[in-house]
Amino acid sequence: MKKTIFIISLLIFLSLPTPSLSLSLSLSKPCNKNDEKVLFQIKKSLGNPYHLASWQKTLDCCHWYCLKCNKTTGRVIELTIFSGNISGQIPHEVGNLPYLQTLLFRKLTNLTGQIPSTITKLHHLNTLILSWTNLSGPVPSFLSQLTNLEYLDLSFNNLTGSIPPELAKLPKLSELRLDRNKLTGVIPESFGTFRNLQSLHLLYNKLIGDVPRSLGYLNFSTIDLSRNQLTGDLSMFFGKNKTIEIAYYSRNMFQFSLSDLKFPASLRYLDLNHNKIYGSLPATLTVLSLENLNVSYNRLCGKIPRGGELQKFDNTAYFHNRCLCGSPLPACS
Ligand SMILES: *[C@@H]1O[C@H](CO)[C@@H](O)[C@H](O)[C@H]1NC(C)=O
Ligand SMILES: *[C@@H]1O[C@H](CO)[C@@H](O)[C@H](O)[C@H]1NC(C)=O
Ligand SMILES: *[C@@H]1O[C@H](CO)[C@@H](O)[C@H](O)[C@H]1NC(C)=O
Ligand SMILES: *[C@@H]1O[C@H](CO)[C@@H](O)[C@H](O)[C@H]1NC(C)=O
Ligand SMILES: *[C@@H]1O[C@H](CO)[C@@H](O)[C@H](O)[C@H]1NC(C)=O
Ligand SMILES: *[C@@H]1O[C@H](CO)[C@@H](O)[C@H](O)[C@H]1NC(C)=O
Ligand SMILES: *[C@@H]1O[C@H](CO)[C@@H](O)[C@H](O)[C@H]1NC(C)=O
Ligand SMILES: *[C@@H]1O[C@H](CO)[C@@H](O)[C@H](O)[C@H]1NC(C)=O
């Protein structure tokens, strides 16, 4: 299949009048022999699955399924194994592909075991996605050695234990997804020292305790802490000069007054449902370009401010509070 596509694209390239295209094609370096050897070890370690049937000696490994090479060097820079019938563990040999920038194992429910420590050898790794698998064990603190990581996604697995504070040492990390695992303990205080984190997803875990105030120092665009057992206050995420656009905090035990919060102009989505939030809805909510708002199932009181987007949401955005009233809820008495 892959080979056919390659031949077809070759024919298309050769039929094009631009000499630079066929030149760059003829200059692409064949797959590095060490990388090829490691890839055969990986295939064997995964039990020679059908998904990797194109991984054959007869074809240059830069043209195998699930792989991408740097055309200049012939080194493998991406290994992306997605939605196959693959069983077993992540082969420790992946650590021997030294130029990998992207490593992905996704939607492989029969992939078990722990995250192998050999991946700390991958100094060029900027994207690590191990998601929708049956991986278990901890979120390893050794991931903090992957100092080029920008994107880390370990969502939808069976990971347990607490979140390692060392992750905050990753200087380039901009997005962290640890959602839908079985993580316990608190959100580390160290997370306030992330240098570039813009997107944090910790939903559907079993996290407890107050959210560290230090997280207020970060410039988030998205934060999702829904469906944990978190307590305390969220005011550090709000304030006039903040950058947050998407803020999901539903189904926790947050307990604070909403009355005096200052919302940033960037805010588009705010979900606070199922908490213990009290006070009233500030009139400043009417100046925001909200796409969604949900404050249902809290302890709010008073009149829903009129104007802006606030009357565009149906009553379920506001119901089950102590004494909220006014459109779209029944009029205040
Ligand atoms: C490929 O390798 C060359 C030489 O090391 C480097 O200059 C280039 O940026 C690399 N390209 C990619 C896409 O990594
Ligand atoms: C997982 O493994 C079981 C047992 O070998 C097999 O029946 C099932 O089809 C596999 N599922 C997937 C998605 O690979
Ligand atoms: C996955 O592979 C196993 C054994 O190789 C086989 O028994 C099973 O039917 C396959 N499952 C799917 C969904 O193809
Ligand atoms: C995940 O692994 C556990 C044991 O390691 C096993 O009991 C369970 O069936 C696996 N789940 C899936 C969806 O493969
Ligand atoms: C997690 O592990 C448990 C037991 O070890 C298993 O029953 C469950 O299916 C696993 N979850 C996933 C998403 O694989
Ligand atoms: C957040 O943005 C402000 C203003 O652009 C900047 O001064 C500050 O260093 C940023 N903080 C972080 C942690 O990126
Ligand atoms: C917001 O203001 C606080 C205190 O004045 C400051 O420390 C922070 O860096 C500011 N953030 C942004 C995004 O400007
Ligand atoms: C608000 O959240 C509640 C509780 O999950 C849900 O029933 C309701 O449909 C949501 N309403 C809106 C407008 O999002």
CSV table of C-alpha atoms and ligand atoms in Angstrom, one decimal:
chain,number,residue,atom,x,y,z
A,1,MET,CA,0.0,0.0,0.0
A,2,LYS,CA,2.6,2.5,1.2
A,3,LYS,CA,4.9,1.3,-1.6
A,4,THR,CA,2.2,1.9,-4.2
A,5,ILE,CA,1.6,5.4,-2.9
A,6,PHE,CA,5.4,6.0,-3.0
A,7,ILE,CA,5.7,4.9,-6.6
A,8,ILE,CA,2.7,7.0,-7.6
A,9,SER,CA,4.1,10.1,-6.0
A,10,LEU,CA,7.4,9.4,-7.6
A,11,LEU,CA,5.7,9.3,-11.0
A,12,ILE,CA,3.9,12.6,-10.2
A,13,PHE,CA,7.2,14.2,-9.1
A,14,LEU,CA,9.1,13.0,-12.1
A,15,SER,CA,6.3,14.3,-14.5
A,16,LEU,CA,6.5,17.8,-13.0
A,17,PRO,CA,8.7,20.3,-14.9
A,18,THR,CA,10.3,21.7,-11.7
A,19,PRO,CA,13.8,20.3,-11.5
A,20,SER,CA,14.2,21.2,-7.8
A,21,LEU,CA,11.5,18.7,-6.7
A,22,SER,CA,13.0,15.7,-8.4
A,23,LEU,CA,16.4,16.9,-7.3
A,24,SER,CA,15.3,17.0,-3.6
A,25,LEU,CA,13.8,13.6,-4.0
A,26,SER,CA,16.9,12.0,-5.4
A,27,LEU,CA,18.9,13.6,-2.6
A,28,SER,CA,16.8,12.0,0.2
A,29,LYS,CA,19.1,9.9,2.2
A,30,PRO,CA,18.3,6.2,2.7
A,31,CYS,CA,17.2,5.1,6.1
A,32,ASN,CA,20.0,4.9,8.7
A,33,LYS,CA,21.1,1.3,9.3
A,34,ASN,CA,21.2,1.6,13.1
A,35,ASP,CA,17.7,3.0,13.1
A,36,GLU,CA,16.6,0.2,10.8
A,37,LYS,CA,18.1,-2.4,13.2
A,38,VAL,CA,16.3,-0.9,16.2
A,39,LEU,CA,13.0,-0.8,14.3
A,40,PHE,CA,13.3,-4.5,13.6
A,41,GLN,CA,13.9,-5.1,17.3
A,42,ILE,CA,10.8,-3.0,18.1
A,43,LYS,CA,8.7,-5.0,15.6
A,44,LYS,CA,9.9,-8.2,17.1
A,45,SER,CA,9.3,-7.0,20.6
A,46,LEU,CA,5.7,-6.2,19.7
A,47,GLY,CA,5.2,-9.7,18.3
A,48,ASN,CA,5.5,-8.9,14.6
A,49,PRO,CA,2.0,-7.4,14.5
A,50,TYR,CA,0.1,-7.1,11.2
A,51,HIS,CA,0.0,-3.4,11.8
A,52,LEU,CA,3.7,-3.3,11.0
A,53,ALA,CA,3.6,-5.6,8.0
A,54,SER,CA,5.2,-2.9,5.8
A,55,TRP,CA,8.3,-3.0,8.0
A,56,GLN,CA,10.3,-5.2,5.5
A,57,LYS,CA,14.0,-5.3,4.4
A,58,THR,CA,12.9,-4.9,0.8
A,59,LEU,CA,11.6,-1.3,1.4
A,60,ASP,CA,13.7,1.6,2.7
A,61,CYS,CA,12.6,2.1,6.3
A,62,CYS,CA,11.9,5.8,5.7
A,63,HIS,CA,8.9,4.6,3.7
A,64,TRP,CA,7.5,2.2,6.3
A,65,TYR,CA,4.1,2.7,7.9
A,66,CYS,CA,4.1,4.7,11.2
A,67,LEU,CA,7.5,6.4,10.5
A,68,LYS,CA,9.0,9.6,9.3
A,69,CYS,CA,12.6,10.4,8.6
A,70,ASN,CA,14.6,13.5,8.2
A,71,LYS,CA,15.2,13.5,4.5
A,72,THR,CA,18.7,15.0,4.8
A,73,THR,CA,20.0,12.6,7.4
A,74,GLY,CA,17.9,9.5,6.9
A,75,ARG,CA,17.4,9.4,10.7
A,76,VAL,CA,14.0,8.4,12.1
A,77,ILE,CA,12.3,11.5,13.7
A,78,GLU,CA,8.8,10.2,14.2
A,79,LEU,CA,7.4,6.9,15.4
A,80,THR,CA,3.6,7.0,15.6
A,81,ILE,CA,1.7,3.8,16.2
A,82,PHE,CA,-2.0,4.4,16.2
A,83,SER,CA,-5.1,2.2,16.3
A,84,GLY,CA,-3.6,-1.2,15.6
A,85,ASN,CA,-4.1,-4.6,17.1
A,86,ILE,CA,-1.0,-4.4,19.2
A,87,SER,CA,-0.4,-6.3,22.4
A,88,GLY,CA,2.5,-6.2,24.9
A,89,GLN,CA,4.6,-3.4,26.3
A,90,ILE,CA,6.3,-0.3,24.9
A,91,PRO,CA,9.6,-1.8,23.7
A,92,HIS,CA,12.5,-0.4,25.7
A,93,GLU,CA,14.4,-0.2,22.3
A,94,VAL,CA,12.5,3.0,21.4
A,95,GLY,CA,15.2,4.7,23.5
A,96,ASN,CA,17.7,3.7,20.8
A,97,LEU,CA,16.2,5.9,18.1
A,98,PRO,CA,18.3,9.0,19.2
A,99,TYR,CA,16.8,11.5,16.7
A,100,LEU,CA,13.1,10.9,17.6
A,101,GLN,CA,11.2,14.1,17.9
A,102,THR,CA,7.7,12.6,18.1
A,103,LEU,CA,6.8,9.4,19.8
A,104,LEU,CA,3.2,8.3,19.8
A,105,PHE,CA,1.4,5.1,20.9
A,106,ARG,CA,-2.4,5.8,20.8
A,107,LYS,CA,-5.6,3.9,20.8
A,108,LEU,CA,-4.0,0.6,21.6
A,109,THR,CA,-6.0,-0.9,24.4
A,110,ASN,CA,-3.9,-4.0,24.6
A,111,LEU,CA,-0.7,-2.1,25.3
A,112,THR,CA,0.2,-2.7,28.9
A,113,GLY,CA,3.0,-2.3,31.4
A,114,GLN,CA,4.8,0.9,32.4
A,115,ILE,CA,6.4,3.8,30.6
A,116,PRO,CA,10.0,2.6,29.9
A,117,SER,CA,12.8,4.7,31.4
A,118,THR,CA,14.8,4.3,28.2
A,119,ILE,CA,12.9,7.1,26.6
A,120,THR,CA,15.0,9.5,28.7
A,121,LYS,CA,17.7,8.9,26.1
A,122,LEU,CA,15.6,10.7,23.5
A,123,HIS,CA,17.0,14.2,23.9
A,124,HIS,CA,15.3,15.6,20.8
A,125,LEU,CA,11.8,14.5,21.8
A,126,ASN,CA,9.4,17.4,21.7
A,127,THR,CA,6.1,15.4,21.5
A,128,LEU,CA,5.3,12.4,23.6
A,129,ILE,CA,1.8,10.9,23.3
A,130,LEU,CA,0.9,7.7,25.1
A,131,SER,CA,-2.8,7.8,25.2
A,132,TRP,CA,-5.9,5.5,25.1
A,133,THR,CA,-3.8,2.5,26.1
A,134,ASN,CA,-3.8,0.2,29.1
A,135,LEU,CA,-0.5,1.5,30.5
A,136,SER,CA,-0.3,1.4,34.3
A,137,GLY,CA,2.2,2.4,37.0
A,138,PRO,CA,3.1,6.0,37.8
A,139,VAL,CA,3.6,9.1,35.7
A,140,PRO,CA,7.4,8.8,35.9
A,141,SER,CA,9.5,11.7,37.4
A,142,PHE,CA,12.2,10.8,34.9
A,143,LEU,CA,10.1,12.5,32.2
A,144,SER,CA,11.6,15.7,33.5
A,145,GLN,CA,14.9,14.7,31.8
A,146,LEU,CA,13.2,15.2,28.4
A,147,THR,CA,14.1,18.9,28.3
A,148,ASN,CA,12.9,19.5,24.8
A,149,LEU,CA,9.4,18.4,25.5
A,150,GLU,CA,6.7,20.8,24.4
A,151,TYR,CA,3.7,18.5,24.3
A,152,LEU,CA,3.1,15.7,26.9
A,153,ASP,CA,-0.1,13.6,26.6
A,154,LEU,CA,-0.6,10.6,28.9
A,155,SER,CA,-4.4,10.8,28.9
A,156,PHE,CA,-6.8,7.9,28.9
A,157,ASN,CA,-4.5,5.3,30.5
A,158,ASN,CA,-4.5,3.4,33.8
A,159,LEU,CA,-1.8,5.5,35.5
A,160,THR,CA,-1.8,5.7,39.3
A,161,GLY,CA,0.1,7.5,42.1
A,162,SER,CA,0.7,11.2,42.4
A,163,ILE,CA,1.8,13.8,39.9
A,164,PRO,CA,5.6,14.2,40.0
A,165,PRO,CA,6.5,17.8,41.0
A,166,GLU,CA,9.7,17.5,38.8
A,167,LEU,CA,7.6,17.9,35.6
A,168,ALA,CA,7.6,21.6,36.2
A,169,LYS,CA,11.3,21.6,35.3
A,170,LEU,CA,10.4,21.0,31.6
A,171,PRO,CA,11.3,24.5,30.3
A,172,LYS,CA,9.5,24.3,27.0
A,173,LEU,CA,6.4,22.4,28.0
A,174,SER,CA,3.3,24.2,26.7
A,175,GLU,CA,0.6,21.5,27.0
A,176,LEU,CA,0.2,18.8,29.7
A,177,ARG,CA,-2.5,16.2,29.5
A,178,LEU,CA,-2.8,13.7,32.4
A,179,ASP,CA,-6.6,13.4,32.2
A,180,ARG,CA,-8.6,10.2,32.6
A,181,ASN,CA,-6.2,8.3,34.7
A,182,LYS,CA,-6.4,7.3,38.4
A,183,LEU,CA,-4.0,9.9,39.7
A,184,THR,CA,-4.2,10.7,43.4
A,185,GLY,CA,-2.6,13.3,45.7
A,186,VAL,CA,-2.4,17.1,45.1
A,187,ILE,CA,-1.5,19.3,42.2
A,188,PRO,CA,2.2,20.0,43.0
A,189,GLU,CA,3.1,23.5,44.3
A,190,SER,CA,6.0,23.5,41.8
A,191,PHE,CA,3.6,23.8,38.9
A,192,GLY,CA,3.6,27.5,39.5
A,193,THR,CA,7.2,27.6,38.2
A,194,PHE,CA,6.4,26.2,34.7
A,195,ARG,CA,7.9,28.6,32.2
A,196,ASN,CA,5.7,28.0,29.2
A,197,LEU,CA,2.7,26.0,30.2
A,198,GLN,CA,-0.5,27.3,28.5
A,199,SER,CA,-2.7,24.3,28.6
A,200,LEU,CA,-3.3,21.9,31.6
A,201,HIS,CA,-5.7,19.0,31.6
A,202,LEU,CA,-6.1,17.0,34.8
A,203,LEU,CA,-9.8,16.1,34.5
A,204,TYR,CA,-11.2,12.7,35.6
A,205,ASN,CA,-8.6,11.8,38.2
A,206,LYS,CA,-8.8,11.6,42.0
A,207,LEU,CA,-6.9,14.7,42.9
A,208,ILE,CA,-7.5,16.3,46.3
A,209,GLY,CA,-6.4,19.4,48.2
A,210,ASP,CA,-6.4,23.0,47.4
A,211,VAL,CA,-5.1,24.2,43.9
A,212,PRO,CA,-1.8,25.9,44.6
A,213,ARG,CA,-2.1,29.7,44.4
A,214,SER,CA,1.2,29.7,42.5
A,215,LEU,CA,-0.6,28.5,39.4
A,216,GLY,CA,-1.9,32.1,39.2
A,217,TYR,CA,1.6,33.1,37.9
A,218,LEU,CA,1.1,31.1,34.7
A,219,ASN,CA,-0.5,32.5,31.5
A,220,PHE,CA,-3.0,29.8,30.8
A,221,SER,CA,-5.2,29.7,27.8
A,222,THR,CA,-6.9,26.4,28.8
A,223,ILE,CA,-7.3,24.7,32.1
A,224,ASP,CA,-9.5,21.7,32.9
A,225,LEU,CA,-9.6,20.4,36.4
A,226,SER,CA,-13.1,18.9,36.2
A,227,ARG,CA,-14.1,15.7,38.0
A,228,ASN,CA,-11.6,15.6,40.8
A,229,GLN,CA,-12.0,16.2,44.5
A,230,LEU,CA,-10.3,19.5,44.6
A,231,THR,CA,-11.0,22.1,47.3
A,232,GLY,CA,-10.5,25.8,48.0
A,233,ASP,CA,-10.4,28.8,45.9
A,234,LEU,CA,-9.9,29.6,42.2
A,235,SER,CA,-9.5,33.3,42.3
A,236,MET,CA,-5.8,33.2,41.3
A,237,PHE,CA,-6.9,32.1,37.7
A,238,PHE,CA,-9.0,35.3,37.3
A,239,GLY,CA,-8.1,39.0,37.3
A,240,LYS,CA,-8.1,41.7,34.6
A,241,ASN,CA,-4.7,41.0,33.1
A,242,LYS,CA,-5.1,37.2,32.8
A,243,THR,CA,-5.2,35.3,29.5
A,244,ILE,CA,-7.4,32.4,30.2
A,245,GLU,CA,-10.0,31.4,27.5
A,246,ILE,CA,-11.3,28.0,28.5
A,247,ALA,CA,-11.8,27.3,32.2
A,248,TYR,CA,-13.4,24.1,33.3
A,249,TYR,CA,-13.6,23.4,37.1
A,250,SER,CA,-16.9,21.4,37.4
A,251,ARG,CA,-17.6,18.5,39.8
A,252,ASN,CA,-15.1,19.3,42.5
A,253,MET,CA,-15.5,20.8,46.0
A,254,PHE,CA,-14.4,24.4,45.3
A,255,GLN,CA,-15.8,26.8,47.9
A,256,PHE,CA,-15.3,30.5,47.5
A,257,SER,CA,-17.4,33.6,46.7
A,258,LEU,CA,-17.9,34.6,43.1
A,259,SER,CA,-19.1,38.1,44.0
A,260,ASP,CA,-15.8,40.0,43.7
A,261,LEU,CA,-14.0,38.0,40.9
A,262,LYS,CA,-12.6,40.1,38.0
A,263,PHE,CA,-12.9,38.2,34.8
A,264,PRO,CA,-10.4,38.6,32.0
A,265,ALA,CA,-11.7,39.8,28.6
A,266,SER,CA,-10.2,36.6,27.0
A,267,LEU,CA,-12.6,34.3,28.8
A,268,ARG,CA,-14.9,32.3,26.5
A,269,TYR,CA,-15.9,29.1,28.3
A,270,LEU,CA,-16.5,29.0,32.1
A,271,ASP,CA,-17.8,25.8,33.7
A,272,LEU,CA,-18.1,25.8,37.5
A,273,ASN,CA,-21.1,23.3,37.9
A,274,HIS,CA,-21.3,21.0,40.9
A,275,ASN,CA,-19.2,22.9,43.4
A,276,LYS,CA,-19.9,24.8,46.6
A,277,ILE,CA,-19.4,28.3,45.2
A,278,TYR,CA,-21.4,31.1,46.9
A,279,GLY,CA,-22.0,34.8,46.5
A,280,SER,CA,-23.6,36.3,43.5
A,281,LEU,CA,-22.9,36.6,39.8
A,282,PRO,CA,-20.8,39.8,39.1
A,283,ALA,CA,-22.3,42.3,36.6
A,284,THR,CA,-18.9,42.3,34.8
A,285,LEU,CA,-19.9,38.9,33.3
A,286,THR,CA,-22.1,40.8,30.9
A,287,VAL,CA,-19.1,42.4,29.1
A,288,LEU,CA,-17.6,39.1,28.1
A,289,SER,CA,-18.0,37.3,24.8
A,290,LEU,CA,-18.9,34.0,26.5
A,291,GLU,CA,-19.7,31.0,24.3
A,292,ASN,CA,-20.6,28.9,27.3
A,293,LEU,CA,-21.2,29.5,31.0
A,294,ASN,CA,-22.4,26.9,33.6
A,295,VAL,CA,-22.7,27.8,37.3
A,296,SER,CA,-25.4,25.2,38.0
A,297,TYR,CA,-25.4,23.1,41.2
A,298,ASN,CA,-23.7,25.6,43.5
A,299,ARG,CA,-24.8,27.9,46.3
A,300,LEU,CA,-25.1,31.2,44.4
A,301,CYS,CA,-27.7,33.8,45.3
A,302,GLY,CA,-29.2,37.0,43.8
A,303,LYS,CA,-30.3,38.3,40.5
A,304,ILE,CA,-28.6,37.1,37.3
A,305,PRO,CA,-27.2,40.2,35.7
A,306,ARG,CA,-29.0,41.3,32.5
A,307,GLY,CA,-27.2,41.7,29.2
A,308,GLY,CA,-24.3,40.4,27.2
A,309,GLU,CA,-24.5,36.7,26.6
A,310,LEU,CA,-26.0,35.9,30.0
A,311,GLN,CA,-29.6,35.4,28.8
A,312,LYS,CA,-28.6,33.3,25.8
A,313,PHE,CA,-27.9,30.3,28.0
A,314,ASP,CA,-30.8,28.2,29.1
A,315,ASN,CA,-31.9,27.8,32.7
A,316,THR,CA,-29.8,24.7,33.1
A,317,ALA,CA,-26.7,27.0,33.1
A,318,TYR,CA,-28.0,28.4,36.4
A,319,PHE,CA,-30.4,26.0,38.0
A,320,HIS,CA,-29.8,24.2,41.4
A,321,ASN,CA,-28.4,27.1,43.2
A,322,ARG,CA,-29.4,28.5,46.6
A,323,CYS,CA,-31.4,31.5,45.4
A,324,LEU,CA,-30.3,32.7,42.0
A,325,CYS,CA,-33.2,34.4,40.2
A,326,GLY,CA,-34.1,36.4,37.1
A,327,SER,CA,-34.0,35.5,33.4
A,328,PRO,CA,-33.6,32.7,32.3
A,329,LEU,CA,-34.6,31.5,35.8
A,330,PRO,CA,-37.9,32.6,37.3
A,331,ALA,CA,-38.2,36.3,38.3
A,332,CYS,CA,-36.8,37.4,41.6
A,333,SER,CA,-39.5,37.8,44.3
B,1,LIG,C1,17.2,17.4,9.3
B,1,LIG,O1,18.5,17.3,9.6
B,1,LIG,C2,19.2,18.5,9.3
B,1,LIG,C3,20.7,18.2,9.5
B,1,LIG,O2,20.9,17.8,10.9
B,1,LIG,C4,18.7,19.7,10.0
B,1,LIG,O3,19.3,20.9,9.6
B,1,LIG,C5,17.2,19.8,9.7
B,1,LIG,O4,16.6,20.9,10.5
B,1,LIG,C6,16.5,18.5,10.0
B,1,LIG,N1,15.1,18.6,9.6
B,1,LIG,C7,14.1,18.2,10.4
B,1,LIG,C8,12.7,18.3,9.8
B,1,LIG,O5,14.2,17.8,11.5
B,2,LIG,C1,-6.7,-7.4,22.5
B,2,LIG,O1,-6.3,-8.8,22.7
B,2,LIG,C2,-7.4,-9.7,22.8
B,2,LIG,C3,-6.8,-11.1,23.2
B,2,LIG,O2,-5.7,-11.4,22.4
B,2,LIG,C4,-8.0,-9.8,21.4
B,2,LIG,O3,-9.1,-10.7,21.5
B,2,LIG,C5,-8.6,-8.4,21.1
B,2,LIG,O4,-9.1,-8.4,19.8
B,2,LIG,C6,-7.4,-7.4,21.1
B,2,LIG,N1,-8.0,-6.1,20.9
B,2,LIG,C7,-7.4,-5.1,20.1
B,2,LIG,C8,-8.2,-3.8,19.9
B,2,LIG,O5,-6.3,-5.2,19.6
B,3,LIG,C1,-6.0,-9.2,17.4
B,3,LIG,O1,-5.0,-10.2,17.3
B,3,LIG,C2,-5.4,-11.4,18.0
B,3,LIG,C3,-4.2,-12.3,17.9
B,3,LIG,O2,-3.2,-11.9,17.0
B,3,LIG,C4,-6.6,-11.9,17.4
B,3,LIG,O3,-7.0,-13.1,18.1
B,3,LIG,C5,-7.7,-10.9,17.4
B,3,LIG,O4,-8.9,-11.4,16.8
B,3,LIG,C6,-7.3,-9.6,16.8
B,3,LIG,N1,-8.3,-8.6,17.1
B,3,LIG,C7,-8.8,-7.8,16.2
B,3,LIG,C8,-9.8,-6.7,16.6
B,3,LIG,O5,-8.4,-7.8,15.0
B,4,LIG,C1,-5.8,-3.7,31.1
B,4,LIG,O1,-4.9,-4.5,31.9
B,4,LIG,C2,-5.4,-5.2,33.0
B,4,LIG,C3,-4.3,-5.9,33.7
B,4,LIG,O2,-3.1,-5.4,33.4
B,4,LIG,C4,-6.5,-6.2,32.5
B,4,LIG,O3,-7.1,-6.8,33.6
B,4,LIG,C5,-7.5,-5.4,31.6
B,4,LIG,O4,-8.4,-6.3,31.0
B,4,LIG,C6,-6.9,-4.6,30.5
B,4,LIG,N1,-7.9,-3.8,29.9
B,4,LIG,C7,-8.0,-3.7,28.5
B,4,LIG,C8,-9.0,-2.8,28.0
B,4,LIG,O5,-7.2,-4.4,27.8
B,5,LIG,C1,-7.4,-0.5,34.1
B,5,LIG,O1,-7.0,-1.6,34.9
B,5,LIG,C2,-8.1,-2.3,35.4
B,5,LIG,C3,-7.7,-3.4,36.3
B,5,LIG,O2,-6.3,-3.6,36.3
B,5,LIG,C4,-9.0,-2.8,34.2
B,5,LIG,O3,-10.1,-3.5,34.7
B,5,LIG,C5,-9.4,-1.7,33.3
B,5,LIG,O4,-10.0,-2.1,32.2
B,5,LIG,C6,-8.2,-0.9,32.9
B,5,LIG,N1,-8.7,0.4,32.2
B,5,LIG,C7,-8.4,0.6,30.9
B,5,LIG,C8,-8.8,1.9,30.4
B,5,LIG,O5,-7.7,-0.1,30.2
B,6,LIG,C1,3.0,36.0,31.6
B,6,LIG,O1,2.8,37.1,30.8
B,6,LIG,C2,3.4,38.3,31.3
B,6,LIG,C3,3.0,39.4,30.4
B,6,LIG,O2,3.2,39.1,29.1
B,6,LIG,C4,4.9,38.1,31.4
B,6,LIG,O3,5.5,39.2,32.0
B,6,LIG,C5,5.2,36.9,32.4
B,6,LIG,O4,6.5,36.6,32.4
B,6,LIG,C6,4.5,35.6,31.8
B,6,LIG,N1,4.6,34.6,32.8
B,6,LIG,C7,4.9,33.3,32.5
B,6,LIG,C8,5.1,32.3,33.5
B,6,LIG,O5,5.0,33.0,31.3
B,7,LIG,C1,-0.8,40.3,36.1
B,7,LIG,O1,-0.5,41.1,37.2
B,7,LIG,C2,0.4,40.5,38.1
B,7,LIG,C3,0.5,41.4,39.3
B,7,LIG,O2,0.3,42.8,38.9
B,7,LIG,C4,1.7,40.1,37.5
B,7,LIG,O3,2.5,39.5,38.5
B,7,LIG,C5,1.5,39.2,36.3
B,7,LIG,O4,2.7,38.9,35.7
B,7,LIG,C6,0.5,39.8,35.4
B,7,LIG,N1,0.2,38.9,34.3
B,7,LIG,C7,0.1,39.2,33.0
B,7,LIG,C8,-0.4,38.1,32.1
B,7,LIG,O5,0.3,40.3,32.6
B,8,LIG,C1,-24.8,22.8,33.0
B,8,LIG,O1,-24.4,21.7,33.7
B,8,LIG,C2,-25.4,20.8,34.2
B,8,LIG,C3,-24.8,19.8,35.1
B,8,LIG,O2,-23.8,19.0,34.4
B,8,LIG,C4,-26.1,20.2,33.0
B,8,LIG,O3,-27.2,19.4,33.4
B,8,LIG,C5,-26.6,21.3,32.1
B,8,LIG,O4,-27.1,20.8,30.9
B,8,LIG,C6,-25.5,22.3,31.7
B,8,LIG,N1,-26.1,23.4,31.0
B,8,LIG,C7,-25.5,24.1,30.1
B,8,LIG,C8,-26.2,25.2,29.4
B,8,LIG,O5,-24.3,23.9,29.8
